[in-house]
Coordinates of C-alpha atoms and ligand atoms in Angstrom, one line a residue:
M1 CA -1.1 -31.5 59.6
L2 CA -4.5 -31.1 58.2
K3 CA -5.9 -29.3 60.4
H4 CA -2.7 -26.9 61.3
M5 CA -2.8 -25.4 57.9
F6 CA -7.3 -25.5 59.4
A7 CA -5.9 -23.3 61.7
S8 CA -3.8 -21.1 59.6
I9 CA -6.9 -20.1 57.6
L10 CA -8.2 -19.8 59.9
V11 CA -6.2 -17.4 61.7
F12 CA -5.5 -15.5 57.9
G13 CA -9.1 -15.4 57.2
I14 CA -9.5 -13.7 61.1
A15 CA -6.2 -11.0 60.5
N16 CA -8.2 -9.9 57.6
A17 CA -11.7 -9.5 58.7
S18 CA -9.9 -7.0 61.0
L19 CA -8.1 -6.1 58.1
S20 CA -10.8 -4.6 56.2
T21 CA -12.6 -3.3 59.4
Q22 CA -10.6 -1.1 59.6
A23 CA -10.4 -0.4 56.6
A24 CA -13.6 0.4 56.4
N25 CA -13.3 3.0 59.4
H26 CA -11.1 4.5 57.5
V27 CA -11.6 4.8 53.8
N28 CA -14.4 6.3 51.9
E29 CA -15.1 4.3 49.5
G30 CA -18.2 5.1 47.9
A31 CA -15.9 8.3 47.2
A32 CA -13.3 7.9 46.3
I33 CA -11.8 7.7 42.4
I34 CA -9.7 4.7 42.3
R35 CA -11.7 1.5 43.7
Y36 CA -10.0 -1.5 44.6
D37 CA -13.1 -3.8 45.1
T38 CA -12.7 -4.0 41.4
I39 CA -10.8 -5.7 39.1
H40 CA -10.8 -3.6 36.1
H41 CA -9.9 -0.1 36.2
P42 CA -10.8 2.4 33.8
V43 CA -8.1 6.0 31.8
I44 CA -9.1 8.5 34.2
G45 CA -8.3 12.7 32.8
K46 CA -10.2 15.9 34.2
N47 CA -10.7 17.6 30.6
G48 CA -12.2 15.4 28.6
M49 CA -11.1 12.1 26.7
V50 CA -11.2 10.2 23.2
S51 CA -11.7 6.1 22.9
S52 CA -11.2 4.9 19.9
Q53 CA -9.6 1.4 18.6
R54 CA -6.4 2.5 18.1
M55 CA -3.6 4.6 20.2
L56 CA -2.7 7.0 17.7
A57 CA -5.9 7.7 16.3
S58 CA -7.5 8.5 19.9
K59 CA -4.5 10.9 21.2
I60 CA -4.9 12.6 17.6
G61 CA -8.3 13.8 19.1
A62 CA -6.8 14.0 22.5
D63 CA -4.8 17.0 20.8
I64 CA -7.5 19.2 19.0
L65 CA -9.4 18.9 22.7
R66 CA -5.9 20.2 24.1
Q67 CA -6.0 22.8 21.4
G68 CA -9.5 23.9 22.2
G69 CA -11.4 22.0 20.0
N70 CA -15.0 21.1 20.9
A71 CA -16.5 16.5 20.8
V72 CA -17.4 17.2 17.6
D73 CA -14.3 18.6 16.4
A74 CA -12.7 15.4 18.4
A75 CA -14.6 13.2 17.3
V76 CA -14.0 14.1 13.1
A77 CA -9.9 14.8 13.2
T78 CA -10.3 11.5 15.4
G79 CA -13.0 9.4 12.5
I80 CA -10.4 10.5 9.4
A81 CA -7.0 9.8 11.8
L82 CA -8.7 5.9 11.3
A83 CA -9.1 5.5 7.6
V84 CA -5.4 6.2 8.7
T85 CA -4.3 3.7 11.1
L86 CA -7.9 1.3 11.3
P87 CA -7.7 0.3 7.5
R88 CA -9.9 -2.7 7.8
A89 CA -12.8 -0.6 9.4
G90 CA -11.9 3.4 9.5
N91 CA -12.4 4.5 6.2
L92 CA -13.3 7.0 3.5
G93 CA -15.1 5.3 1.5
G94 CA -17.7 4.0 3.7
G95 CA -21.1 5.8 6.3
G96 CA -22.2 5.3 9.0
F97 CA -23.6 7.1 12.2
M98 CA -22.9 10.2 14.5
L99 CA -25.0 10.7 18.1
I100 CA -23.9 14.4 18.9
H101 CA -24.9 16.3 22.3
L102 CA -24.6 20.0 22.5
A103 CA -24.1 21.1 26.6
K104 CA -25.5 24.8 25.4
Q105 CA -29.0 23.6 23.7
S106 CA -29.4 20.4 25.5
K107 CA -29.9 18.6 22.5
T108 CA -29.1 15.4 20.8
I109 CA -28.9 14.7 17.1
A110 CA -28.4 11.8 14.6
I111 CA -26.3 11.7 12.2
D112 CA -27.3 9.7 9.8
Y113 CA -24.4 8.7 6.8
R114 CA -24.9 5.7 5.7
E115 CA -24.4 4.7 2.2
M116 CA -27.0 5.3 -0.4
A117 CA -28.0 2.3 -2.9
P118 CA -26.7 3.7 -6.6
K119 CA -29.8 4.9 -9.5
K120 CA -28.8 2.2 -10.6
A121 CA -29.4 -0.4 -8.2
H122 CA -32.6 -2.8 -8.0
R123 CA -34.3 -4.9 -5.9
D124 CA -33.2 -8.2 -7.9
M125 CA -29.0 -7.3 -8.5
F126 CA -27.7 -9.8 -6.7
L127 CA -29.9 -12.8 -7.5
D128 CA -28.6 -15.3 -10.0
G129 CA -29.9 -16.7 -13.1
D130 CA -31.7 -19.7 -10.5
G131 CA -32.7 -17.2 -8.1
N132 CA -30.2 -17.7 -6.2
V133 CA -28.1 -15.2 -4.0
D134 CA -24.8 -14.7 -5.8
N135 CA -22.7 -14.0 -2.7
R136 CA -19.8 -12.8 -4.4
K137 CA -21.8 -10.4 -5.9
A138 CA -23.1 -9.2 -3.3
Q139 CA -20.0 -8.9 -1.3
F140 CA -16.9 -8.4 -3.3
S141 CA -17.6 -7.6 -6.5
H142 CA -18.1 -3.1 -7.4
Q143 CA -21.8 -3.9 -7.4
S144 CA -21.2 -4.8 -3.4
S145 CA -20.2 -1.2 -3.1
G146 CA -23.3 1.3 -1.4
V147 CA -22.5 5.1 -2.4
P148 CA -20.3 6.5 0.2
G149 CA -21.5 9.1 3.2
T150 CA -18.1 8.9 5.2
V151 CA -16.9 11.9 3.8
A152 CA -20.1 14.1 3.8
G153 CA -20.7 13.1 7.1
L154 CA -18.0 13.5 8.8
S155 CA -17.5 17.3 7.3
H156 CA -21.5 17.7 7.9
A157 CA -20.8 17.3 11.8
L158 CA -17.8 19.8 11.3
E159 CA -20.0 22.5 10.1
K160 CA -22.4 23.0 11.7
Y161 CA -21.3 21.8 14.9
G162 CA -17.8 21.7 16.4
T163 CA -15.5 25.1 16.0
M164 CA -12.4 24.1 13.4
S165 CA -11.1 24.2 10.6
W166 CA -11.9 21.6 7.8
K167 CA -8.2 21.7 7.1
Q168 CA -7.4 22.1 11.1
V169 CA -8.8 18.3 11.4
V170 CA -7.6 16.7 8.3
A171 CA -4.4 17.8 8.9
P172 CA -2.7 15.4 11.5
A173 CA -4.3 12.1 9.4
I174 CA -2.1 13.6 6.2
E175 CA 0.7 13.7 8.0
I176 CA 0.3 9.9 9.1
A177 CA -1.1 8.4 5.6
E178 CA 2.7 10.5 4.7
Q179 CA 5.1 9.1 7.6
G180 CA 4.2 5.4 8.4
I181 CA 2.4 4.1 11.1
L182 CA 3.3 1.6 13.2
V183 CA 2.8 -2.1 11.6
S184 CA 1.3 -4.1 14.9
Y185 CA 1.3 -7.4 15.7
D186 CA -2.3 -7.7 14.6
L187 CA -2.2 -5.5 11.7
S188 CA 0.6 -7.4 10.2
E189 CA -1.2 -11.1 11.5
N190 CA -4.6 -9.8 9.6
L191 CA -3.4 -8.7 6.2
K192 CA -1.3 -11.5 6.4
S193 CA -4.7 -14.0 7.0
R194 CA -6.3 -12.0 4.0
H195 CA -3.2 -12.1 2.1
A196 CA -4.9 -14.3 -1.4
W197 CA -8.7 -12.1 -1.3
L198 CA -6.8 -8.4 -0.8
T199 CA -3.6 -9.7 -3.1
A200 CA -6.6 -9.9 -5.9
N201 CA -6.6 -6.1 -6.9
S202 CA -4.1 -4.6 -7.0
A203 CA -4.6 -1.0 -6.2
T204 CA -5.9 -2.6 -2.4
K205 CA -1.9 -4.8 -2.9
K206 CA -0.3 -2.3 -3.8
A207 CA -1.6 0.5 -0.9
Y208 CA -1.3 -2.5 2.3
Y209 CA 1.8 -5.4 1.2
K210 CA 5.6 -4.6 -0.4
K211 CA 6.7 -4.5 -3.6
N212 CA 5.1 -7.5 -5.2
G213 CA 2.3 -8.1 -2.1
V214 CA 4.8 -9.0 0.1
P215 CA 3.1 -7.9 3.1
Y216 CA 5.0 -6.3 5.8
E217 CA 5.9 -7.5 9.7
P218 CA 5.3 -5.8 13.1
G219 CA 7.3 -3.3 13.8
E220 CA 8.1 -2.3 9.6
I221 CA 5.8 1.2 9.1
L222 CA 3.1 1.2 6.5
V223 CA 2.9 4.2 4.6
Q224 CA 0.1 5.0 2.8
P225 CA 1.0 7.5 -0.4
D226 CA -2.3 7.5 -2.5
L227 CA -4.3 7.6 0.2
A228 CA -2.1 11.0 1.9
W229 CA -3.0 12.4 -1.5
S230 CA -7.0 11.8 -1.1
L231 CA -6.4 13.4 2.1
K232 CA -4.2 16.3 0.7
R233 CA -7.1 17.5 -2.0
L234 CA -9.9 16.6 0.5
A235 CA -8.1 19.5 2.6
A236 CA -7.7 21.4 -0.5
H237 CA -10.1 21.8 -2.1
G238 CA -12.9 20.8 0.5
P239 CA -15.0 17.7 0.9
S240 CA -16.6 17.9 -2.1
E241 CA -13.5 16.6 -3.8
F242 CA -14.7 13.6 -2.9
Y243 CA -18.6 14.0 -4.2
Q244 CA -17.5 16.1 -7.4
G245 CA -14.0 16.7 -7.6
E246 CA -11.1 14.8 -8.7
I247 CA -11.4 11.4 -6.0
A248 CA -15.2 11.6 -7.9
K249 CA -13.4 11.0 -11.2
K250 CA -11.6 8.2 -10.1
I251 CA -14.3 6.1 -8.6
V252 CA -16.3 6.2 -11.1
A253 CA -13.6 5.8 -13.3
D254 CA -12.9 2.3 -11.3
M255 CA -16.5 1.5 -11.1
Q256 CA -17.3 2.1 -15.3
A257 CA -14.2 -0.1 -16.2
N258 CA -15.6 -3.0 -14.0
G259 CA -19.4 -3.3 -13.8
G260 CA -19.8 -1.4 -10.6
L261 CA -23.3 1.4 -10.8
I262 CA -21.3 4.4 -9.3
S263 CA -22.3 7.4 -10.7
F264 CA -21.4 11.3 -10.8
E265 CA -24.9 11.5 -9.9
D266 CA -24.5 9.0 -7.9
L267 CA -21.9 11.0 -6.2
A268 CA -23.1 14.1 -6.2
S269 CA -26.3 13.2 -4.9
Y270 CA -25.0 11.6 -1.9
R271 CA -27.1 13.3 1.4
V272 CA -26.8 13.6 4.6
A273 CA -29.8 12.9 6.9
E274 CA -30.4 14.5 10.8
R275 CA -32.7 12.1 12.0
E276 CA -34.4 12.4 15.8
A277 CA -32.1 10.2 17.9
I278 CA -34.3 7.4 19.3
T279 CA -34.8 7.7 23.6
T280 CA -36.5 6.3 26.1
S281 CA -36.1 5.8 29.9
Y282 CA -34.6 3.3 32.2
R283 CA -35.3 2.2 36.1
G284 CA -34.2 7.0 35.9
Y285 CA -32.5 7.3 33.2
T286 CA -32.8 8.8 29.8
V287 CA -31.0 6.5 26.5
A288 CA -30.5 7.9 23.7
S289 CA -29.8 5.7 19.7
M290 CA -29.7 5.5 16.6
P291 CA -32.6 6.2 14.9
P292 CA -33.6 4.1 11.9
T293 CA -31.6 3.6 9.3
S294 CA -30.1 1.4 11.6
S295 CA -31.7 -0.9 13.7
G296 CA -29.6 -0.5 16.7
G297 CA -31.8 3.2 18.5
I298 CA -35.0 0.8 18.2
H299 CA -33.7 -2.3 19.5
I300 CA -32.2 -1.0 22.8
A301 CA -34.5 1.1 23.4
Q302 CA -37.2 -2.3 23.0
M303 CA -34.9 -4.7 25.3
L304 CA -34.5 -1.8 27.9
N305 CA -37.9 -1.6 28.1
I306 CA -38.9 -4.9 28.6
L307 CA -36.2 -5.4 31.5
E308 CA -37.8 -3.0 33.3
H309 CA -39.8 -5.4 33.6
F310 CA -37.6 -7.7 35.6
P311 CA -35.7 -7.5 38.8
L312 CA -31.8 -7.6 36.9
K313 CA -30.0 -6.5 39.6
Q314 CA -30.6 -8.6 42.2
M315 CA -30.7 -12.0 40.1
G316 CA -26.5 -10.7 39.5
A317 CA -24.5 -10.0 36.5
G318 CA -24.3 -12.9 34.7
S319 CA -26.0 -15.2 36.9
A320 CA -28.5 -17.8 34.8
D321 CA -31.2 -16.1 35.1
A322 CA -29.9 -12.0 34.0
T323 CA -28.5 -14.1 31.2
H324 CA -31.3 -16.7 30.1
L325 CA -33.5 -13.3 30.7
L326 CA -31.2 -11.2 28.3
S327 CA -31.6 -14.0 25.4
E328 CA -35.2 -14.1 25.5
V329 CA -35.3 -10.3 25.0
M330 CA -33.0 -10.4 22.3
K331 CA -35.0 -13.0 20.7
L332 CA -38.2 -11.4 20.9
A333 CA -35.9 -7.5 19.3
Y334 CA -34.1 -10.0 16.5
A335 CA -37.8 -11.1 14.9
D336 CA -39.1 -8.0 14.7
R337 CA -36.3 -6.5 13.4
A338 CA -36.6 -9.5 10.7
E339 CA -39.8 -7.9 9.8
H340 CA -40.2 -4.2 10.6
L341 CA -36.7 -2.6 9.8
G342 CA -35.4 -0.5 7.0
D343 CA -34.9 2.9 5.4
P344 CA -37.5 5.2 6.9
D345 CA -37.8 7.6 3.6
H346 CA -39.0 4.3 1.1
F347 CA -40.5 1.9 3.9
N348 CA -42.9 3.3 6.9
V349 CA -41.5 2.3 10.1
P350 CA -43.4 1.4 12.9
V351 CA -40.5 2.6 15.7
K352 CA -43.0 4.4 18.6
G353 CA -45.2 1.4 18.5
L354 CA -42.2 -1.4 18.6
T355 CA -39.8 1.4 21.5
S356 CA -42.9 2.0 23.6
K357 CA -43.1 1.0 27.1
A358 CA -47.1 -0.9 26.0
Y359 CA -45.6 -2.9 24.0
A360 CA -42.8 -4.0 26.0
K361 CA -44.8 -4.5 28.8
Q362 CA -46.4 -7.3 26.5
L363 CA -43.5 -8.6 25.8
A364 CA -42.5 -8.9 28.8
N365 CA -45.6 -10.8 29.5
N366 CA -44.2 -13.5 26.8
I367 CA -41.1 -13.9 28.8
S368 CA -41.2 -17.3 31.4
L369 CA -37.3 -16.7 33.9
S370 CA -38.0 -21.2 33.9
K371 CA -38.4 -21.8 30.8
A372 CA -37.0 -20.8 27.0
M373 CA -38.7 -20.1 24.0
A374 CA -38.2 -21.6 20.4
S375 CA -37.5 -19.1 18.1
K376 CA -39.6 -20.8 16.0
D377 CA -42.9 -20.2 18.3
I378 CA -41.9 -16.9 17.7
K379 CA -41.9 -16.6 14.5
P380 CA -40.0 -19.7 11.8
G381 CA -37.2 -18.6 9.4
N382 CA -33.1 -19.8 8.5
P383 CA -30.0 -20.8 10.2
A384 CA -27.4 -18.6 9.7
P385 CA -23.9 -18.0 9.1
Y386 CA -21.0 -16.6 10.9
E387 CA -19.7 -12.8 10.5
S388 CA -16.6 -10.9 9.6
P389 CA -15.0 -9.5 12.8
D390 CA -14.8 -5.7 12.5
T391 CA -16.3 -1.8 12.5
T392 CA -14.7 0.3 14.7
H393 CA -16.5 2.9 17.3
F394 CA -15.3 5.7 19.4
S395 CA -16.6 8.3 21.9
V396 CA -15.0 11.4 22.7
M397 CA -16.4 13.7 25.7
D398 CA -15.2 17.5 26.3
S399 CA -15.0 19.8 29.0
Q400 CA -18.4 22.2 28.3
G401 CA -20.2 18.3 28.3
N402 CA -20.2 18.2 24.4
A403 CA -20.5 14.7 23.5
V404 CA -19.7 12.7 20.2
S405 CA -20.5 8.6 19.5
N406 CA -19.8 7.0 16.2
T407 CA -20.0 4.2 14.7
Y408 CA -18.8 3.0 10.9
T409 CA -17.7 0.9 8.7
L410 CA -17.4 -0.7 5.4
N411 CA -19.0 -3.6 6.4
F412 CA -16.2 -6.8 6.4
S413 CA -13.3 -6.4 7.1
Y414 CA -11.9 -4.2 4.1
G415 CA -14.9 -3.9 2.6
S416 CA -15.4 -4.9 -0.2
G417 CA -11.6 -5.7 -0.3
I418 CA -11.5 -3.1 -3.5
V419 CA -9.5 0.0 -3.2
I420 CA -9.4 2.9 -6.2
P421 CA -6.9 3.0 -8.1
G422 CA -4.3 6.3 -7.7
T423 CA -6.6 7.1 -4.1
G424 CA -5.8 4.3 -1.2
I425 CA -9.2 4.5 -0.5
L426 CA -10.8 1.3 -0.4
M427 CA -14.8 0.7 -0.6
N428 CA -17.3 -0.3 1.3
N429 CA -20.1 -3.6 0.9
E430 CA -22.1 -2.9 2.5
M431 CA -25.1 -3.2 -0.5
D432 CA -24.9 -6.7 0.9
D433 CA -26.8 -5.0 4.3
F434 CA -29.3 -5.7 1.8
S435 CA -31.7 -8.4 2.3
S436 CA -31.4 -9.7 -1.1
K437 CA -33.8 -11.7 -1.2
P438 CA -35.7 -11.7 1.3
G439 CA -36.2 -14.5 4.3
V440 CA -32.1 -15.1 2.7
P441 CA -29.9 -13.9 5.5
N442 CA -27.3 -11.5 4.4
A443 CA -23.0 -12.9 5.7
F444 CA -24.5 -11.5 9.6
G445 CA -27.4 -14.3 9.6
L446 CA -29.4 -11.5 9.8
V447 CA -32.9 -12.1 7.6
G448 CA -35.4 -9.4 6.6
G449 CA -38.0 -8.9 3.9
E450 CA -39.8 -5.9 1.8
A451 CA -37.9 -3.4 4.4
N452 CA -35.2 -4.2 4.3
A453 CA -35.5 -5.2 -0.2
I454 CA -32.8 -3.2 -3.0
A455 CA -34.3 -0.3 -4.1
P456 CA -32.3 3.5 -6.1
T457 CA -31.1 5.8 -3.6
K458 CA -32.1 3.9 -0.2
R459 CA -30.1 3.2 2.6
P460 CA -29.2 -1.0 3.5
L461 CA -30.2 -1.3 7.0
S462 CA -27.7 -1.0 9.5
S463 CA -27.4 -2.3 13.2
M464 CA -24.5 -0.1 14.0
T465 CA -25.8 1.5 17.6
P466 CA -23.9 4.9 18.8
T467 CA -25.7 5.3 21.8
M468 CA -25.0 8.2 24.8
I469 CA -26.8 7.0 28.3
F470 CA -28.3 10.9 30.2
K471 CA -28.9 10.7 33.7
D472 CA -30.0 14.1 34.8
D473 CA -30.3 14.9 31.5
K474 CA -26.6 15.5 31.4
P475 CA -23.9 13.3 29.5
Y476 CA -22.9 10.1 31.5
V477 CA -21.9 7.1 29.2
V478 CA -21.0 7.5 25.0
T479 CA -20.6 3.9 24.1
G480 CA -21.2 2.0 20.8
S481 CA -19.5 -1.4 19.0
P482 CA -18.2 -3.2 15.8
G483 CA -20.1 -6.7 15.9
G484 CA -22.4 -6.8 13.4
S485 CA -25.0 -8.6 13.9
R486 CA -23.8 -9.2 17.1
I487 CA -23.7 -5.4 18.2
I488 CA -27.2 -4.0 19.7
T489 CA -26.9 -7.5 22.8
T490 CA -22.7 -6.0 22.7
V491 CA -24.7 -1.5 23.1
L492 CA -27.3 -3.3 25.5
Q493 CA -25.2 -5.1 28.2
V494 CA -22.9 -2.2 28.5
L495 CA -25.8 -0.3 29.2
I496 CA -27.4 -2.4 31.9
N497 CA -23.8 -2.6 33.4
V498 CA -23.7 0.2 34.1
M499 CA -27.3 0.6 34.7
D500 CA -28.8 -2.3 37.1
H501 CA -25.6 -4.1 37.8
E502 CA -23.7 -0.1 38.6
M503 CA -20.4 -1.7 37.1
N504 CA -17.8 0.6 36.6
I505 CA -16.7 1.5 33.0
A506 CA -14.4 -1.0 32.0
A507 CA -15.9 -3.4 34.4
A508 CA -19.1 -3.1 32.3
V509 CA -16.8 -3.3 28.3
N510 CA -15.3 -6.1 30.4
A511 CA -18.2 -8.4 31.9
P512 CA -18.3 -11.6 29.2
R513 CA -21.4 -11.3 26.6
V514 CA -24.1 -13.3 25.4
H515 CA -25.9 -13.2 22.1
H516 CA -28.8 -14.3 20.7
Q517 CA -30.8 -13.4 17.4
W518 CA -33.8 -14.8 17.5
L519 CA -32.5 -16.8 14.3
P520 CA -30.7 -18.7 14.6
D521 CA -31.6 -20.4 18.1
Q522 CA -29.1 -20.3 19.5
L523 CA -27.0 -18.2 22.6
E524 CA -23.6 -18.1 21.8
L525 CA -21.7 -17.5 24.7
E526 CA -18.4 -15.4 25.5
P527 CA -15.7 -17.1 27.2
G528 CA -16.2 -16.7 30.2
Y529 CA -18.8 -18.8 31.1
S530 CA -18.7 -20.7 34.1
P531 CA -19.5 -24.7 33.4
D532 CA -22.5 -24.3 36.1
T533 CA -24.1 -21.7 35.0
I534 CA -24.2 -23.3 31.5
K535 CA -25.4 -26.1 32.5
L536 CA -27.9 -23.8 34.5
L537 CA -29.7 -22.4 31.2
K538 CA -29.2 -25.9 29.1
A539 CA -31.9 -26.7 32.7
K540 CA -34.1 -23.4 31.3
G541 CA -33.9 -24.4 27.5
Q542 CA -31.1 -22.0 26.3
N543 CA -29.2 -23.9 22.7
V544 CA -25.7 -22.5 24.2
K545 CA -23.1 -22.4 21.6
S546 CA -19.9 -21.0 23.1
G547 CA -19.0 -18.4 20.4
K548 CA -16.1 -15.8 20.0
T549 CA -15.7 -12.6 21.3
M550 CA -18.5 -9.9 20.0
G551 CA -17.6 -6.3 19.6
S552 CA -14.7 -4.4 20.6
V553 CA -16.7 -0.9 23.2
Q554 CA -14.9 2.2 23.5
S555 CA -17.0 3.7 26.2
I556 CA -16.7 7.2 28.1
M557 CA -18.8 7.8 31.4
Y558 CA -18.6 11.3 33.2
K559 CA -19.0 10.7 37.5
N560 CA -18.0 14.1 40.4
G561 CA -16.5 15.9 37.6
L562 CA -14.2 13.8 36.1
F563 CA -14.1 11.0 32.5
Y564 CA -13.7 7.7 33.8
G565 CA -12.9 5.4 30.0
A566 CA -12.5 1.9 28.5
S567 CA -11.1 0.5 25.4
D568 CA -12.3 -3.0 24.9
P569 CA -9.0 -5.9 26.3
R570 CA -10.9 -8.0 22.7
R571 CA -8.7 -6.0 20.2
P572 CA -5.9 -4.9 20.5
D573 CA -4.2 -1.5 20.0
A574 CA -7.0 0.4 20.9
G575 CA -6.5 3.2 23.5
T576 CA -8.3 5.7 25.3
V577 CA -7.0 9.0 25.9
A578 CA -7.6 12.0 28.8
V579 CA -7.1 15.4 28.8
Q580 CA -5.6 16.1 31.8
Ligands
DON601 O1 -24.6 -1.6 9.6 C1 -24.6 -2.7 10.0 O2 -25.2 -3.4 10.0 C2 -23.1 -4.5 9.6 N1 -23.0 -3.6 7.7 C3 -21.3 -3.5 10.9 C4 -20.8 -5.0 9.8 C5 -20.5 -5.7 11.4 O3 -20.4 -4.7 12.9 C6 -19.1 -5.8 11.1 N2 -18.5 -6.3 11.8 N3 -17.8 -6.0 13.2

C-alpha cells in the first residue's frame, strides 16, 4: 500500500515537472502581467488608480480621475469622502501629511497639515496635582484636541497643485453624507464596541447612533445631516468657513462650554507648512517620505541606510535572519526617535545626521546577526501599553505620472470621541502625541523628551509615513499606513518587500509583519510566522511576542505602463479602484 502511494506521488511529481518544463518552454513569465507563481494578486489598471481604506471613497477618487482630474484632485475628493465613510479616522477635525509628486516639474512636495497646539497650551497641562499624567484629560477631553489641519491641508493641496474647484471635489462627500452610507459589519461592530464611550457625548451619540443611542446594524443606512451641513457650508463659503466662519463659531462655543482651549485666534492663525521631503537612495532606488513634524521619513531613511549594509534578499523574506536584523534596526531607530524628534519649528532636529549614510554605517557595525541587543543597553526607559487601531492612508496615481501619498488621522479611533454639536465633525485627540511628561510613554508606548514637550502653536510629533519609491526618477510605488508607533515599521517592510524581495505590490502588502520600538524590549510578530522561525528568533535572544495585526496599507505600483494596486486585507471594506 505504502509502496503504491509512493509510486503514485512520484509519478505525479514527474508529471508536474514535465508540465512546468513545457510551461517554461512556451510562456515568458518575466513579461507576464498576471504571474501564477504568486499567491496574491493586485488590482490592475491603465489610466490611474486610487487605494483607500473604504471602497466607496476610492470609487469617488477614481471618478474624479475619470472626469479628467489629476492625482491631487482625486486625493482631496477621497480624503473628504473618507470623513463620511470612515468616521473613525477619515476626518475634518484632525490632521495629517501629504506627499505630492508632480510629473511635469519632476518635483516632490511634502505638505504638513498636522494639528497645532492652541496658544493657551502649556508644557504641564496634562499633569495632575501629583505630577502624574492625567490620561483622561490628555486623550478624551476638549483639551486633548489640537487645532485641526485637515481642511487647510487638503484645500491648500488642491489650490496649489490640483486642477478642479473646491466645490467639485467636496460635492461627492455631500451626497453620501446626505443620502447615507451602507453600514458594514466592520462599522457596526466598531461603533457597538465603543458604545458607552461614544454615547457619553450627546453630539457624538446623535451623529453615529439611532434614536436613544441604539446602534446601527449591518445593512442599515447611516445618514449624517450635520456633517452634510458642514460640508455644504465648506463648499459654498470655502475652506475659511472652518477657520473663521460658522463652523469656527460652533467649535469655539463648544470649547468654551467644556474647558477646551481652541479659540478663534487659534483657528484663524492655523497654517499649513510645506516642507522638503526626506529622501534617501536604496539599492538603486530613491525613497521619499515625510519630514518632521512626522518622524516617519527620517526613520525610514535611517533604517534603509542601515539595512543597505546587509544581504537582506539572500536572507529571504520572513526568515529568522532577516526578521532578527529588522528587529535590531528598529530598536536603534526608535531609541533615536525618543531623543531627537519633535516639531522642527520649535526644536532643532538633527535631520542630516540621522539620515546620513555615515551614521547608518556606524549603527550597522553595532549589529550582530546572531545575538539581539538588549534595549536597556541602547537606552533606558519604561515599558508601554497597547495601541488603538486607527488613522488612515490613501494613495493615488494618475495617467500623467502625478502621485499623492496621504496619511491623516484623529489619533485614536474617533479621536477624542467629541463631536462639535451641529457640525457632525469629530475632534482629534492629537495633543496626546506630545510627551506630556518626559520619559512617560504616550498611548502608543512612545517615549519622548524636550523635543516633543507641549508648547503653544507647536505640532505634536507624528509617526505618519506617507512614502514613495522612485525608479529612474519616476514614481514607482506609493504607500503608507495607519498603526500608531507601528506605522514606520509597517511601511519599511512594504518597501523592502518590493525593493529587496521583489514581491508584487499585493504580496508586499499582505506578507506578515514584525515590529520593535526599542521600549518595551519585545519583538512583536503578526500571525503567519512559523513556530520554527519563532524558535530561531528566540535562540538569537529576541523577546518574541505574538501580537495583533499591524497597519492597513493602501498601495499603488506603476510598472511597464500599468498601475498595480493593493488594499490591505487586515481591515475590511478597503478598496483599490483602477481607471481602465
Ligand atoms: O501621528 C501619529 O503618529 C499618531 N497620532 C497616529 C495614530 C494612529 O496611527 C492610530 N492608529 N493606528
